[in-house]
XYZ file of N, CA and C in Angstrom:
531
model
N 40.383 26.512 -3.187
C 40.475 25.210 -3.747
C 39.448 24.668 -4.844
N 39.977 25.156 -6.024
C 39.066 24.802 -7.192
C 39.319 23.371 -7.912
N 40.180 22.577 -7.297
C 40.341 21.379 -8.004
C 38.942 20.495 -7.757
N 38.559 19.552 -8.734
C 37.529 18.736 -8.406
C 37.782 17.914 -7.152
N 36.945 17.594 -6.266
C 36.919 16.479 -5.133
C 36.996 15.184 -5.869
N 37.190 14.265 -4.811
C 37.317 12.897 -4.920
C 36.429 12.195 -5.826
N 34.909 12.597 -5.210
C 33.750 11.995 -5.595
C 33.535 12.219 -7.069
N 33.805 13.859 -7.181
C 33.577 14.299 -8.716
C 34.726 13.409 -9.627
N 35.848 13.200 -9.474
C 36.703 12.420 -10.108
C 36.170 11.255 -10.458
N 35.885 10.587 -9.459
C 35.352 9.043 -9.436
C 34.437 8.982 -10.716
N 33.671 9.924 -10.487
C 32.442 9.892 -11.491
C 32.627 10.541 -12.669
N 33.640 11.118 -13.126
C 33.868 11.814 -14.372
C 33.709 11.193 -15.700
N 32.972 11.271 -16.290
C 33.064 10.355 -17.728
C 34.019 10.694 -18.432
N 35.130 11.443 -18.278
C 36.200 11.528 -19.073
C 37.237 10.413 -18.166
N 37.867 9.552 -18.771
C 38.693 8.605 -18.121
C 40.163 9.162 -18.102
N 40.180 10.228 -18.607
C 41.530 10.929 -18.152
C 41.559 11.508 -16.847
N 40.748 11.743 -16.683
C 40.119 12.504 -15.215
C 40.922 11.588 -14.208
N 40.765 10.397 -14.264
C 41.142 9.277 -13.410
C 42.756 9.420 -13.213
N 43.321 9.636 -14.071
C 44.928 9.833 -13.834
C 44.964 11.063 -12.565
N 44.411 11.728 -12.473
C 44.379 12.842 -11.265
C 44.513 12.076 -9.952
N 43.849 10.630 -9.766
C 43.585 10.299 -8.604
C 44.984 10.542 -7.646
N 45.855 9.853 -8.151
C 47.261 9.592 -7.540
C 48.034 10.932 -6.924
N 47.396 12.105 -7.245
C 47.943 13.419 -6.844
C 47.355 13.979 -5.777
N 46.113 13.279 -5.404
C 45.169 14.045 -4.417
C 45.891 13.281 -2.969
N 46.191 14.345 -2.373
C 46.733 13.923 -1.118
C 45.792 13.207 -0.050
N 46.297 12.139 0.587
C 45.326 11.207 1.523
C 44.692 12.106 2.554
N 45.265 12.858 2.840
C 44.679 13.996 3.831
C 43.106 14.600 3.460
N 43.450 15.148 1.940
C 42.334 15.719 1.685
C 41.181 14.714 1.190
N 41.412 13.349 0.793
C 40.239 12.177 0.922
C 39.733 12.046 2.170
N 40.477 12.120 3.256
C 40.040 11.785 4.752
C 39.120 13.136 4.906
N 39.780 14.119 4.682
C 38.763 15.525 4.871
C 37.421 15.419 4.346
N 37.610 14.801 2.880
C 36.150 15.047 2.277
C 35.295 13.998 2.797
N 35.851 12.818 3.101
C 34.903 11.579 3.800
C 34.376 11.982 5.274
N 35.406 12.751 6.000
C 34.953 13.199 7.411
C 33.646 14.381 6.931
N 33.853 15.166 6.110
C 32.965 16.418 5.849
C 31.353 15.535 5.340
N 31.748 14.329 4.596
C 30.467 13.831 4.384
C 29.684 12.962 5.713
N 30.663 12.387 6.223
C 30.330 11.860 7.802
C 29.886 12.908 8.456
N 30.171 14.080 8.832
C 29.786 15.067 9.700
C 28.751 16.065 8.995
N 28.298 15.593 8.209
C 27.223 16.801 7.384
C 25.816 16.393 8.306
N 25.268 17.306 8.531
C 24.004 17.280 9.347
C 22.967 16.374 8.628
N 22.277 15.250 9.026
C 21.491 14.662 8.184
C 19.991 15.274 8.499
N 19.338 15.377 7.400
C 17.975 16.013 7.344
C 17.209 14.867 8.163
N 16.092 15.544 8.938
C 15.361 14.600 9.554
C 14.425 13.877 8.458
N 13.831 12.775 8.759
C 12.904 11.886 7.993
C 11.774 12.390 7.904
N 10.931 12.531 6.850
C 9.781 12.870 6.613
C 8.728 12.159 7.449
N 7.662 12.608 7.982
C 6.831 11.626 8.923
C 6.063 10.650 7.914
N 6.032 9.846 8.637
C 5.600 8.472 7.813
C 3.990 8.443 8.014
N 3.376 8.719 6.831
C 2.062 8.567 6.793
C 1.423 7.017 6.919
N 0.228 6.837 7.333
C -0.214 5.601 7.714
C -0.003 4.295 6.493
N -0.509 5.037 5.264
C -0.394 4.340 4.006
C 1.049 3.628 3.853
N 2.121 4.561 4.080
C 3.525 4.484 3.539
C 3.981 3.076 4.901
N 3.455 3.163 5.860
C 3.742 2.388 6.974
C 3.815 0.792 6.699
N 2.822 0.800 5.666
C 2.756 -0.857 5.278
C 3.977 -1.273 4.688
N 4.651 -0.751 3.840
C 5.925 -1.009 3.172
C 6.361 -0.333 2.020
N 7.453 -0.392 1.523
C 8.240 0.192 0.043
C 7.087 0.430 -0.904
N 6.793 1.354 -1.520
C 5.827 1.502 -2.608
C 6.833 1.040 -3.787
N 6.174 0.597 -4.943
C 6.754 0.186 -6.243
C 7.693 1.236 -6.447
N 7.014 2.473 -6.586
C 7.941 3.533 -7.173
C 9.220 3.753 -6.298
N 9.234 3.474 -4.859
C 10.372 3.779 -4.215
C 11.328 2.759 -4.480
N 10.657 1.612 -4.450
C 11.699 0.478 -4.749
C 12.535 0.512 -5.992
N 11.735 0.849 -7.072
C 12.357 0.959 -8.434
C 13.287 2.192 -8.457
N 12.938 3.346 -7.869
C 14.084 4.536 -7.506
C 15.453 3.963 -6.717
N 15.034 3.123 -5.679
C 16.150 2.649 -5.109
C 17.045 1.588 -6.044
N 16.296 0.634 -6.866
C 16.965 0.192 -7.737
C 17.601 0.578 -8.899
N 17.268 1.571 -9.429
C 17.815 2.538 -10.306
C 19.085 3.287 -9.670
N 19.197 3.760 -8.596
C 20.427 4.363 -7.867
C 21.405 3.182 -7.724
N 20.854 1.867 -7.132
C 22.100 1.122 -7.095
C 22.699 0.694 -8.150
N 21.977 0.501 -9.254
C 22.404 0.224 -10.415
C 23.301 1.262 -10.989
N 22.861 2.635 -10.889
C 24.062 3.543 -11.341
C 25.047 3.646 -10.578
N 25.070 3.810 -9.348
C 26.019 3.486 -8.192
C 27.290 2.347 -8.745
N 26.607 1.051 -9.000
C 27.271 -0.086 -9.291
C 28.086 0.206 -10.804
N 27.113 0.781 -11.723
C 27.785 0.961 -13.078
C 29.080 1.748 -12.820
N 28.595 2.786 -12.085
C 29.857 4.046 -12.099
C 31.008 3.272 -11.613
N 30.735 2.684 -10.334
C 32.289 1.947 -9.702
C 32.889 0.775 -10.495
N 32.018 0.010 -11.433
C 32.601 -0.812 -12.094
C 33.172 0.001 -13.381
N 32.866 0.856 -14.028
C 33.469 1.552 -15.067
C 34.731 2.207 -14.542
N 34.695 2.628 -13.249
C 36.096 3.280 -12.655
C 37.001 1.945 -12.536
N 36.379 1.008 -12.219
C 37.479 -0.118 -11.703
C 37.726 -0.593 -13.447
N 37.025 -0.790 -14.355
C 37.762 -1.307 -15.653
C 38.731 -0.132 -16.316
N 38.523 0.858 -16.102
C 39.344 2.078 -16.653
C 40.770 2.181 -15.821
N 41.036 1.438 -14.803
C 41.875 1.482 -13.920
C 42.779 0.113 -14.242
N 42.260 -0.858 -14.904
C 43.059 -2.128 -14.902
C 43.521 -2.224 -16.261
N 44.741 -2.887 -16.643
C 45.255 -3.338 -17.921
C 44.475 -4.316 -18.289
N 43.939 -4.052 -19.625
C 43.051 -4.984 -20.039
C 43.209 -6.447 -20.478
N 44.611 -6.284 -20.874
C 45.387 -7.798 -21.099
C 45.705 -8.296 -20.156
N 46.304 -7.934 -18.812
C 46.535 -8.683 -17.478
C 45.436 -8.452 -16.736
N 44.417 -7.743 -16.580
C 43.501 -7.695 -15.608
C 44.251 -6.888 -14.393
N 45.366 -6.712 -14.156
C 45.943 -6.026 -13.102
C 45.978 -4.595 -13.096
N 45.903 -3.782 -11.836
C 45.515 -2.567 -11.858
C 46.549 -1.561 -12.471
N 46.624 -0.330 -13.125
C 47.672 0.103 -13.820
C 48.274 0.961 -12.558
N 49.654 0.942 -12.962
C 50.810 1.787 -11.756
C 49.945 3.164 -11.384
N 49.453 3.740 -12.044
C 49.186 4.880 -11.709
C 47.790 5.248 -10.997
N 47.071 4.096 -11.069
C 45.795 4.196 -10.321
C 45.609 2.921 -9.262
N 47.143 2.384 -8.744
C 47.001 1.428 -7.828
C 46.533 1.502 -6.411
N 46.877 2.851 -6.369
C 46.168 3.624 -4.738
C 45.016 3.480 -4.599
N 44.476 3.912 -5.712
C 42.786 4.344 -5.647
C 42.163 2.933 -5.977
N 42.598 1.950 -6.562
C 41.965 0.854 -6.840
C 41.369 -0.083 -5.660
N 42.066 0.104 -4.577
C 41.908 -0.371 -3.414
C 40.535 -0.283 -3.067
N 40.485 1.303 -3.103
C 39.075 1.771 -2.726
C 38.190 1.223 -3.585
N 38.263 1.142 -4.845
C 37.251 0.859 -5.815
C 37.074 -0.726 -5.476
N 37.809 -1.303 -5.019
C 37.728 -2.884 -4.943
C 36.810 -3.030 -3.546
N 37.044 -1.958 -2.546
C 36.091 -1.977 -1.263
C 34.850 -1.588 -1.365
N 34.987 -0.655 -2.248
C 33.533 -0.194 -2.871
C 32.590 -1.319 -3.365
N 33.267 -2.194 -4.199
C 32.589 -3.471 -4.852
C 32.335 -4.545 -3.779
N 33.261 -4.594 -3.235
C 33.072 -5.521 -1.774
C 31.954 -5.009 -0.920
N 31.520 -3.750 -0.538
C 30.692 -3.302 0.117
C 29.108 -3.593 -0.602
N 29.256 -3.481 -1.711
C 27.937 -3.756 -2.751
C 27.865 -5.069 -2.739
N 28.903 -6.113 -2.858
C 28.502 -7.566 -2.737
C 27.828 -7.888 -1.530
N 28.317 -7.307 -0.212
C 27.642 -7.636 1.047
C 26.357 -7.279 1.034
N 25.942 -6.098 0.187
C 24.528 -5.488 0.172
C 23.380 -6.570 -0.582
N 24.254 -7.524 -1.248
C 23.573 -8.505 -2.332
C 23.528 -7.760 -3.594
N 24.430 -7.226 -3.947
C 24.638 -6.477 -5.333
C 25.539 -7.472 -6.173
N 25.392 -7.535 -7.000
C 25.924 -8.677 -8.161
C 26.165 -7.912 -9.752
N 27.303 -7.827 -10.089
C 27.460 -7.409 -11.386
C 28.041 -8.507 -12.360
N 27.708 -8.560 -13.379
C 27.835 -9.339 -14.805
C 28.275 -8.585 -15.865
N 29.633 -8.670 -16.424
C 29.908 -7.986 -17.639
C 30.191 -9.001 -18.665
N 30.243 -10.276 -18.407
C 29.961 -11.530 -19.169
C 31.115 -11.532 -20.453
N 32.137 -10.203 -20.066
C 33.246 -10.527 -21.062
C 33.862 -11.984 -21.013
N 34.565 -12.324 -22.463
C 34.979 -13.521 -22.587
C 33.985 -14.725 -22.533
N 32.752 -14.693 -22.144
C 31.920 -15.647 -21.880
C 31.123 -16.149 -23.307
N 30.804 -17.115 -23.618
C 29.890 -17.615 -24.738
C 28.583 -16.876 -24.744
N 28.365 -16.214 -25.902
C 26.833 -15.588 -25.742
C 25.743 -16.446 -25.892
N 24.692 -16.194 -25.141
C 23.448 -17.069 -25.196
C 22.634 -16.049 -25.349
N 21.440 -16.190 -26.240
C 20.125 -15.521 -26.314
C 19.479 -14.934 -25.028
N 19.588 -16.015 -24.100
C 18.859 -15.899 -22.957
C 19.758 -15.051 -21.703
N 20.647 -14.360 -22.290
C 21.428 -13.688 -21.270
C 20.833 -12.334 -20.994
N 20.941 -11.432 -19.713
C 20.100 -10.580 -19.628
C 21.282 -9.312 -20.321
N 21.297 -9.445 -21.314
C 21.931 -8.326 -22.076
C 21.400 -7.901 -23.270
N 21.704 -6.401 -23.643
C 21.289 -6.262 -24.980
C 22.455 -6.149 -25.754
N 22.612 -6.658 -27.068
C 23.632 -6.565 -27.888
C 23.843 -5.455 -28.835
N 24.485 -4.622 -28.614
C 24.966 -3.579 -29.400
C 25.227 -3.824 -30.680
N 26.169 -4.719 -30.955
C 26.678 -5.301 -32.443
C 27.177 -6.314 -32.238
N 27.330 -6.935 -33.283
C 27.985 -8.484 -33.731
C 29.404 -8.151 -34.527
N 30.110 -8.241 -34.074
C 31.459 -8.267 -34.897
C 32.431 -9.201 -35.106
N 32.583 -9.386 -36.323
C 33.605 -10.702 -36.849
C 34.978 -10.522 -36.016
N 35.214 -11.573 -35.183
C 36.603 -11.515 -34.682
C 37.343 -12.756 -34.832
N 38.501 -12.763 -35.219
C 39.402 -13.790 -35.423
C 39.821 -14.457 -34.257
N 39.652 -14.054 -33.057
C 40.049 -14.913 -31.955
C 39.046 -15.871 -31.103
N 37.814 -15.540 -31.813
C 36.712 -16.669 -31.365
C 36.267 -17.712 -32.046
N 35.969 -18.863 -31.632
C 35.185 -19.946 -32.296
C 33.928 -19.862 -32.200
N 33.160 -19.168 -31.324
C 31.707 -19.162 -31.215
C 31.449 -17.861 -30.825
N 29.967 -17.688 -30.663
C 29.552 -16.306 -30.222
C 30.154 -16.112 -28.922
N 30.823 -14.724 -28.662
C 31.711 -14.655 -27.380
C 31.391 -13.416 -27.173
N 30.810 -13.159 -25.846
C 31.103 -11.485 -25.183
C 32.505 -11.003 -25.195
N 32.817 -9.851 -26.009
C 34.139 -9.444 -26.500
C 34.319 -8.079 -25.456
N 33.158 -7.427 -25.276
C 33.127 -5.982 -24.659
C 31.954 -5.742 -24.045
N 32.007 -5.194 -22.703
C 30.943 -4.823 -22.154
C 30.818 -3.053 -22.093
N 29.384 -2.418 -22.302
C 29.595 -1.146 -22.300
C 28.908 -0.757 -20.606
N 27.942 -1.787 -20.464
C 27.428 -1.582 -18.972
C 27.288 -2.832 -18.579
N 27.201 -3.169 -17.232
C 27.019 -4.786 -16.684
C 25.996 -4.780 -16.276
N 25.361 -6.028 -16.185
C 24.130 -6.566 -15.936
C 24.146 -6.335 -14.304
N 23.383 -5.651 -13.638
C 23.345 -5.493 -12.370
C 22.045 -6.166 -11.673
N 22.114 -7.144 -10.547
C 21.283 -7.981 -9.845
C 21.445 -7.325 -8.272
N 20.362 -7.279 -7.646
C 20.167 -6.911 -6.361
C 19.337 -8.226 -5.681
N 19.844 -8.764 -5.045
C 19.252 -9.726 -4.136
C 18.546 -10.824 -5.420
N 19.033 -11.048 -6.252
C 18.688 -11.918 -7.363
C 17.453 -11.172 -8.162
N 17.632 -9.763 -8.120
C 16.410 -9.211 -9.145
C 17.450 -8.471 -10.048
N 17.006 -8.780 -10.919
C 17.691 -7.952 -12.196
C 17.302 -6.286 -12.192
N 18.447 -5.603 -11.988
C 17.879 -4.090 -11.821
C 18.445 -3.357 -13.098
N 19.342 -4.058 -13.977
C 19.845 -3.315 -15.288
C 20.348 -4.423 -16.070
N 20.001 -4.276 -17.144
C 20.230 -4.970 -18.454
C 21.658 -4.474 -18.949
N 22.531 -5.609 -19.168
C 23.828 -5.089 -19.640
C 23.451 -4.759 -21.011
N 24.479 -3.944 -21.518
C 25.009 -3.884 -22.920
C 26.311 -3.998 -23.377
N 26.520 -5.224 -24.571
C 27.598 -5.903 -24.729
C 27.794 -5.926 -26.304
N 28.805 -5.893 -26.842
C 29.381 -6.169 -28.052
C 29.455 -7.714 -28.035
N 29.210 -8.533 -29.146
C 29.548 -9.948 -29.131
C 30.344 -10.135 -30.196
N 31.228 -10.792 -29.896
C 32.514 -11.242 -31.297
C 31.925 -12.799 -32.025
N 31.490 -12.646 -33.362
C 31.388 -13.638 -33.846
C 32.749 -14.251 -34.536
N 32.802 -15.919 -35.078
C 33.676 -16.220 -35.610
C 33.740 -15.529 -37.209
N 34.923 -15.576 -37.633
C 35.047 -14.959 -38.910
C 34.966 -15.856 -40.058
N 34.195 -15.705 -41.173
C 34.159 -16.560 -42.121
C 34.611 -15.935 -43.369
N 34.521 -16.441 -44.399
C 35.221 -15.677 -45.701
C 34.187 -14.595 -46.213
N 32.793 -14.720 -45.744
C 31.754 -13.942 -46.220
C 31.663 -12.888 -45.162
N 32.275 -12.649 -44.209
C 32.196 -11.513 -43.196
C 33.555 -11.046 -42.883
N 34.627 -11.526 -43.406
C 35.986 -10.937 -43.234
C 36.223 -9.726 -44.329
N 36.529 -8.455 -43.438
C 36.753 -7.393 -44.178
C 38.244 -7.542 -44.929
N 38.326 -6.937 -46.277
C 39.508 -7.074 -47.183
C 40.503 -6.386 -46.481
């Protein structure tokens, strides 16, 4: 079987790969999950006395980076599965969408929170990097109109700064002909 697995499709950078999800039989998905579940666990390394005092800054940062990457990839999958106008899951991804929602709920249960700030007024104090300001006819004040990456928080600690595009009100000087 040379087809990519469910996890490979989920993490695919090419959003067109997501259309393949409905074609994956449920039995195959269950088999992949069982294989992961039944895989032999590697024994933990012995704990040194200095490590027994608690996590190091490096291990905490690595965990935070992993959580942020996982949350971002699930968020990206979710945003590719919904109709941007209605916010409802697209018909071709509806079955998989339930699992994405479940993954996001599990992250929320762990204390992970995502914010993309879309349709929110832009404030310079938001934990975001503005990639561009674009004149937008639909806004009356600076508003986040698109998110490239969400801001990710874990237990109220910022793990990842979001990346957004901000729409600004059109004026005669910034209107394109």
